[in-house]
Each structure stands twice: as C-alpha cells, then as structure tokens.
Tab-separated table of C-alpha atoms in Angstrom:
chain	number	residue	atom	x	y	z
A	219	MET	CA	100.017	-0.091	-106.895
A	220	VAL	CA	101.234	3.312	-105.670
A	221	ALA	CA	102.287	3.296	-102.008
A	222	ILE	CA	100.532	5.324	-99.332
A	223	ARG	CA	102.279	8.535	-98.257
A	224	TYR	CA	103.715	9.019	-94.772
A	225	LEU	CA	103.482	12.598	-93.505
A	226	SER	CA	105.872	14.965	-91.772
A	227	ALA	CA	104.598	16.940	-88.775
A	228	LYS	CA	104.438	20.100	-90.878
A	229	LEU	CA	102.400	18.512	-93.631
A	230	ALA	CA	100.058	16.767	-91.197
A	231	GLN	CA	99.359	20.126	-89.564
A	232	GLN	CA	98.808	21.744	-92.948
A	233	ILE	CA	96.254	19.119	-93.966
A	234	ASP	CA	94.434	19.527	-90.630
A	235	GLU	CA	94.237	23.269	-91.245
A	236	GLU	CA	92.767	22.692	-94.702
A	237	LEU	CA	90.251	20.195	-93.330
A	238	MET	CA	89.054	22.838	-90.863
A	239	GLY	CA	89.258	25.633	-93.423
A	240	ALA	CA	87.382	26.409	-96.612
A	241	VAL	CA	88.438	23.169	-98.303
A	242	GLY	CA	87.097	20.702	-95.765
A	243	ALA	CA	84.807	22.925	-93.686
A	244	PHE	CA	84.994	20.486	-90.777
A	245	SER	CA	84.730	21.721	-87.213
A	246	LEU	CA	87.224	20.446	-84.640
A	247	ASP	CA	84.378	18.643	-82.884
A	248	GLN	CA	83.490	16.784	-86.090
A	249	LEU	CA	87.066	15.644	-86.662
A	250	MET	CA	87.364	14.455	-83.051
A	251	GLU	CA	84.101	12.525	-83.307
A	252	LEU	CA	85.222	10.728	-86.451
A	253	ALA	CA	88.684	10.089	-85.012
A	254	GLY	CA	87.408	8.731	-81.713
A	255	LEU	CA	84.859	6.495	-83.413
A	256	ALA	CA	87.590	5.076	-85.668
A	257	CYS	CA	89.831	4.358	-82.684
A	258	ALA	CA	87.023	2.617	-80.793
A	259	GLU	CA	86.208	0.554	-83.889
A	260	ALA	CA	89.845	-0.499	-84.356
A	261	LEU	CA	90.171	-1.575	-80.723
A	262	ALA	CA	86.918	-3.534	-80.961
A	263	LYS	CA	88.069	-5.277	-84.146
A	264	VAL	CA	91.265	-6.587	-82.540
A	265	TYR	CA	90.254	-6.936	-78.877
A	266	THR	CA	86.719	-8.279	-78.439
A	267	LYS	CA	84.625	-7.173	-75.486
A	268	GLU	CA	84.131	-10.812	-74.502
A	269	LYS	CA	87.863	-11.299	-73.878
A	270	TYR	CA	89.042	-7.711	-73.271
A	271	PRO	CA	86.102	-5.861	-71.690
A	272	ARG	CA	88.037	-3.494	-69.397
A	273	VAL	CA	89.711	-0.677	-71.348
A	274	LEU	CA	91.964	1.930	-69.757
A	275	VAL	CA	91.669	5.036	-71.946
A	276	CYS	CA	94.686	7.305	-71.367
A	277	CYS	CA	94.063	10.888	-72.478
A	278	GLY	CA	96.463	13.791	-72.789
A	279	PRO	CA	95.387	17.458	-72.485
A	280	GLY	CA	95.302	18.207	-76.227
A	281	ASN	CA	93.270	17.137	-79.242
A	282	GLN	CA	94.694	13.623	-78.999
A	283	GLY	CA	93.127	13.336	-75.550
A	284	GLY	CA	89.849	14.596	-76.974
A	285	ASP	CA	89.935	11.740	-79.489
A	286	GLY	CA	90.441	9.382	-76.557
A	287	LEU	CA	87.417	10.753	-74.699
A	288	VAL	CA	85.245	10.255	-77.782
A	289	ALA	CA	86.604	6.714	-78.098
A	290	ALA	CA	85.813	6.018	-74.434
A	291	ARG	CA	82.194	7.073	-74.984
A	292	HIS	CA	81.821	4.866	-78.046
A	293	LEU	CA	83.500	1.928	-76.317
A	294	GLY	CA	80.948	2.274	-73.528
A	295	MET	CA	78.189	2.189	-76.123
A	296	PHE	CA	79.790	-0.892	-77.692
A	297	GLY	CA	79.489	-2.732	-74.367
A	298	TYR	CA	83.045	-2.322	-73.035
A	299	GLU	CA	83.895	-1.090	-69.530
A	300	PRO	CA	86.159	1.940	-70.118
A	301	THR	CA	88.002	3.828	-67.395
A	302	ILE	CA	89.542	7.212	-68.207
A	303	TYR	CA	92.988	8.253	-67.013
A	304	MET	CA	93.983	11.890	-67.518
A	305	PRO	CA	97.371	12.739	-65.972
A	306	LYS	CA	96.720	16.359	-66.974
A	307	PRO	CA	93.141	17.151	-68.076
A	308	GLY	CA	92.595	19.531	-70.970
A	309	SER	CA	91.334	23.027	-70.228
A	310	LYS	CA	89.517	23.954	-73.452
A	311	ASP	CA	85.727	24.017	-73.657
A	312	HIS	CA	85.418	21.244	-76.245
A	313	TYR	CA	87.574	18.966	-74.081
A	314	LYS	CA	85.408	19.655	-71.028
A	315	ARG	CA	82.256	18.913	-73.030
A	316	LEU	CA	83.661	15.557	-74.108
A	317	GLN	CA	84.544	14.769	-70.515
A	318	THR	CA	81.002	15.679	-69.413
A	319	GLN	CA	79.581	13.316	-72.046
A	320	CYS	CA	81.631	10.491	-70.507
A	321	ASP	CA	80.549	11.515	-67.004
A	322	ASN	CA	76.925	11.370	-68.146
A	323	MET	CA	77.492	7.748	-69.166
A	324	LYS	CA	78.981	7.067	-65.717
A	325	ILE	CA	82.358	6.187	-67.224
A	326	PRO	CA	84.771	6.402	-64.269
A	327	THR	CA	87.710	8.791	-64.380
A	328	LEU	CA	90.780	8.499	-62.187
A	329	PRO	CA	91.413	11.740	-60.273
A	330	PRO	CA	94.324	13.768	-61.704
A	331	SER	CA	97.375	13.226	-59.540
A	332	ASN	CA	101.137	12.958	-59.682
A	333	GLU	CA	100.892	9.802	-57.595
A	334	THR	CA	101.110	6.477	-59.410
A	335	ASP	CA	99.299	4.198	-56.960
A	336	SER	CA	95.867	4.719	-58.529
A	337	LEU	CA	97.289	4.036	-61.989
A	338	ARG	CA	98.919	0.825	-60.793
A	339	ASP	CA	95.613	-0.282	-59.272
A	340	VAL	CA	93.571	0.315	-62.412
A	341	LEU	CA	96.209	-1.322	-64.611
A	342	SER	CA	95.953	-4.483	-62.528
A	343	SER	CA	92.247	-4.654	-63.328
A	344	SER	CA	92.400	-3.684	-67.026
A	345	ASP	CA	92.572	-5.835	-70.156
A	346	VAL	CA	93.768	-3.388	-72.828
A	347	ILE	CA	95.043	0.201	-73.015
A	348	LEU	CA	93.989	2.902	-75.469
A	349	ASP	CA	96.881	5.359	-75.706
A	350	ALA	CA	95.666	8.860	-76.614
A	351	ILE	CA	98.203	10.864	-74.607
A	352	PHE	CA	100.520	12.618	-77.086
A	353	GLY	CA	99.682	13.608	-80.648
A	354	PHE	CA	101.779	14.306	-83.733
A	355	SER	CA	102.835	17.708	-82.345
A	356	PHE	CA	104.701	16.092	-79.428
A	357	LYS	CA	108.296	17.171	-78.891
A	358	GLY	CA	110.438	15.489	-76.230
A	359	PRO	CA	111.545	15.110	-73.581
A	360	VAL	CA	108.599	13.563	-71.729
A	361	ARG	CA	107.762	15.825	-68.790
A	362	LYS	CA	105.825	15.454	-65.539
A	363	PRO	CA	103.342	13.964	-64.859
A	364	PHE	CA	103.721	11.858	-68.003
A	365	ASP	CA	107.301	10.778	-67.294
A	366	SER	CA	106.092	8.493	-64.486
A	367	ALA	CA	102.931	7.333	-66.282
A	368	LEU	CA	104.492	6.037	-69.512
A	369	PRO	CA	106.822	3.521	-67.794
A	370	LEU	CA	103.915	2.118	-65.781
A	371	LEU	CA	101.847	1.672	-68.919
A	372	ALA	CA	104.745	-0.043	-70.690
A	373	GLN	CA	105.567	-2.284	-67.718
A	374	SER	CA	101.956	-3.441	-67.345
A	375	ARG	CA	102.435	-5.817	-70.305
A	376	LEU	CA	98.855	-5.090	-71.341
A	377	PRO	CA	98.163	-4.803	-75.076
A	378	ILE	CA	98.206	-1.188	-76.234
A	379	VAL	CA	96.304	0.520	-79.038
A	380	SER	CA	97.897	3.888	-79.879
A	381	VAL	CA	96.214	6.811	-81.625
A	382	ASN	CA	98.087	8.492	-84.505
A	383	ILE	CA	101.568	8.031	-83.033
A	384	PRO	CA	102.619	5.998	-79.973
A	385	SER	CA	103.063	8.292	-76.979
A	386	GLY	CA	106.701	9.269	-76.473
A	387	TRP	CA	107.605	8.815	-80.160
A	388	ASP	CA	108.842	11.694	-82.277
A	389	VAL	CA	106.402	12.170	-85.164
A	390	GLU	CA	109.218	12.048	-87.738
A	391	LYS	CA	112.031	10.072	-86.062
A	392	GLY	CA	110.066	7.432	-84.167
A	393	ASN	CA	111.036	6.074	-80.748
A	394	VAL	CA	114.546	7.514	-80.914
A	395	ASP	CA	114.834	8.129	-77.169
A	396	GLY	CA	113.567	4.670	-76.263
A	397	VAL	CA	110.998	6.048	-73.789
A	398	GLY	CA	107.884	5.676	-75.943
A	399	LEU	CA	105.193	3.042	-75.714
A	400	ASN	CA	105.352	-0.010	-77.974
A	401	PRO	CA	101.778	-0.752	-79.025
A	402	GLU	CA	100.506	-3.867	-80.709
A	403	VAL	CA	97.992	-1.786	-82.711
A	404	LEU	CA	98.273	1.686	-84.251
A	405	VAL	CA	95.425	3.812	-85.615
A	406	SER	CA	96.775	6.488	-87.962
A	407	LEU	CA	94.379	9.373	-88.589
A	408	THR	CA	94.140	11.027	-92.027
A	409	ALA	CA	97.402	9.356	-93.129
A	410	PRO	CA	100.359	7.636	-91.405
A	411	LYS	CA	103.095	9.811	-89.930
A	412	GLU	CA	106.756	9.529	-90.888
A	413	GLY	CA	107.877	8.352	-87.447
A	414	VAL	CA	105.893	5.095	-87.612
A	415	ARG	CA	107.554	3.695	-90.732
A	416	GLY	CA	109.192	1.008	-88.626
A	417	PHE	CA	105.994	-0.011	-86.842
A	418	THR	CA	105.464	-3.768	-87.157
A	419	GLY	CA	102.129	-4.341	-85.413
A	420	ARG	CA	98.638	-4.174	-86.861
A	421	HIS	CA	98.211	-0.770	-88.476
A	422	PHE	CA	94.854	0.806	-89.264
A	423	LEU	CA	93.981	4.007	-91.089
A	424	GLY	CA	90.995	5.818	-89.596
A	425	GLY	CA	88.844	8.884	-89.666
A	426	ARG	CA	87.676	9.179	-93.272
A	427	PHE	CA	88.418	12.913	-93.059
A	428	VAL	CA	89.831	13.502	-96.509
A	429	PRO	CA	87.116	14.369	-99.048
A	430	SER	CA	86.720	11.653	-101.643
A	431	VAL	CA	83.627	11.439	-103.854
A	432	LEU	CA	82.441	9.096	-106.571
A	433	THR	CA	81.615	10.783	-109.859
A	434	GLY	CA	80.277	8.575	-112.632
A	435	GLY	CA	81.773	5.524	-110.927
A	436	MET	CA	85.214	7.137	-110.650
A	437	ARG	CA	86.680	8.569	-107.460
A	438	ASP	CA	87.421	12.310	-107.361
A	439	ARG	CA	90.298	12.543	-104.886
A	440	THR	CA	90.269	16.352	-104.335
A	441	LEU	CA	92.426	17.028	-101.228
A	442	GLU	CA	93.861	13.513	-101.421
A	443	GLU	CA	95.036	14.131	-104.961
A	444	LYS	CA	96.514	17.524	-104.072
A	445	TYR	CA	98.857	15.965	-101.522
A	446	GLY	CA	99.351	12.642	-103.296
A	447	LEU	CA	98.243	10.681	-100.225
A	448	ASN	CA	97.307	7.529	-102.171
A	449	LEU	CA	94.882	6.424	-99.475
A	450	PRO	CA	93.210	3.010	-99.682
A	451	LEU	CA	89.445	2.743	-100.028
A	452	TYR	CA	87.522	2.181	-96.818
A	453	PRO	CA	85.340	-0.933	-96.980
A	454	GLY	CA	81.631	-0.151	-96.987
A	455	SER	CA	80.552	1.950	-94.022
A	456	GLU	CA	83.563	1.148	-91.847
A	457	GLN	CA	85.566	3.969	-90.281
A	458	ILE	CA	88.866	2.066	-90.499
A	459	VAL	CA	90.878	0.148	-93.061
A	460	GLU	CA	93.827	-2.087	-92.203
A	461	LEU	CA	97.062	-1.250	-93.958
A	462	PRO	CA	99.026	-4.135	-95.476
A	463	SER	CA	102.400	-5.048	-94.064
A	464	ASP	CA	104.113	-3.914	-97.259
A	465	ALA	CA	102.917	-0.346	-96.512
A	466	GLN	CA	106.379	0.135	-95.048
A	467	SER	CA	107.670	0.607	-98.581
A	468	SER	CA	105.761	3.908	-98.792
A	469	GLN	CA	107.166	7.194	-100.026
A	470	LYS	CA	108.264	10.116	-97.884
A	471	MET	CA	106.564	13.485	-98.247
C-alpha cells in the first residue's frame, strides 16, 4: 500500500488555489462548510455529547477560525453546548456571516479582550476544546493576544481537538519552539501537513475537497493523482476517515 503524502506549506497553498480555481471551482464558503462539518464530526466521534457536552471553540481571525465557526454551528445542531472564543475576531465579510449564523443559534461568544479571566472561567466549565486558532500559514513567534491564550488552553488539561495543525506549531517543522498545543485529536484537511509527522494521537483526514469520481467501478483521482496524494477512501457518506498509526511512514512532498 502506497503511503499518504504529507504536504509542505507551499504545496498546501497551491492545492487550495487549484480547489478554488478552474480545477475545483469551489468557493471559499464551500470549503469552509465542508471543513467545519468534518471537524465537528471528528470531535463527535471521539468525544460524545453525553460525556463531553460543553465545547470551547477557539477561533483565530483567518480561514482556520472560519472553519471553527462552522464547526461550532454544527456542534450546536448535533446537541452539544458550544461556546466561541475569539481572541481576535476576523474582519472579512465571510467570517462575519459565519459569526452571525452562530449568533442566530444563540451560541455564546466571549467578548474579545486581552484579559484572561473570562477564558479561565469558561475553561473551568468546559469539557473539550476545539482548536481552530492558527492555520497552516502560521509563522512564529506567537504574538498578542494569542501568547497569553495558548498557555491557558494547554494548562487546562482539557482534551483538545486541533484543526489542520495544532496552534503554535510550524506547518513544516512541528512544535519546534515548544509553545504549541498538544492535542489528543488532529483533523487534517485535504491532506496532512509535514509538521505533524510526529503526531501520536488520533488523526483524522477531513473535508473531502479533492475531486475523486468513480468511472466504471474504478476511481478517477484527477487532482489527487496530479499531486500523488494517495488519499484513503472515505467510508460511505462520512466526512472524515481515521488515518492508521503507520501513516507516519508517509513520503515527503
């Protein structure tokens, strides 16, 4: 069996551009919806609403945070009790629309602030964290207001589900500075990133972005074949597939 590919930051960006270009023809909103749904599904698979009903969804100001807002909405629909924490809310229109959708569902949002008291309070009454703060374009060091938030999240000892790459990790080098979060669960979108090769928790692939069609019973890989991603098949209608532990033997691209 050929191993799944792990992506560099440059290649991940290139694939995103193709997905939103003539090849994939996805809109950014579509990709965020699929990503957020996959993240919500992964969290629900590992942390049931009966035992872990209260989810703190931590959103950064970029597309990663948008994925988190979508996930918060779906988690609310799944029967969880999400609370949104945005140390620095996004300013783009699509981000604001996603936030309004959560507001319409009466999902509470902590007010943006450099103070940490409100974060401490909500952590004490949460069961699990969804980390959607930094994406694969993150470059250190961690700056305000995130530099005070990440330690509090780590020190809470709550289980963490990270989106794409744990916040504070370099997309290609991993947690080299030792300031990143250490999640129990990771949801890689499109394909895993090079920096998470050493991740040892439960690892899911999500999104189902990459075109893949069945023709005469055989799979036409199209964009997947072009980049040699070697993605596993998603089971049935699920938006996620768990990667085996031996995925660490994958190739670099």
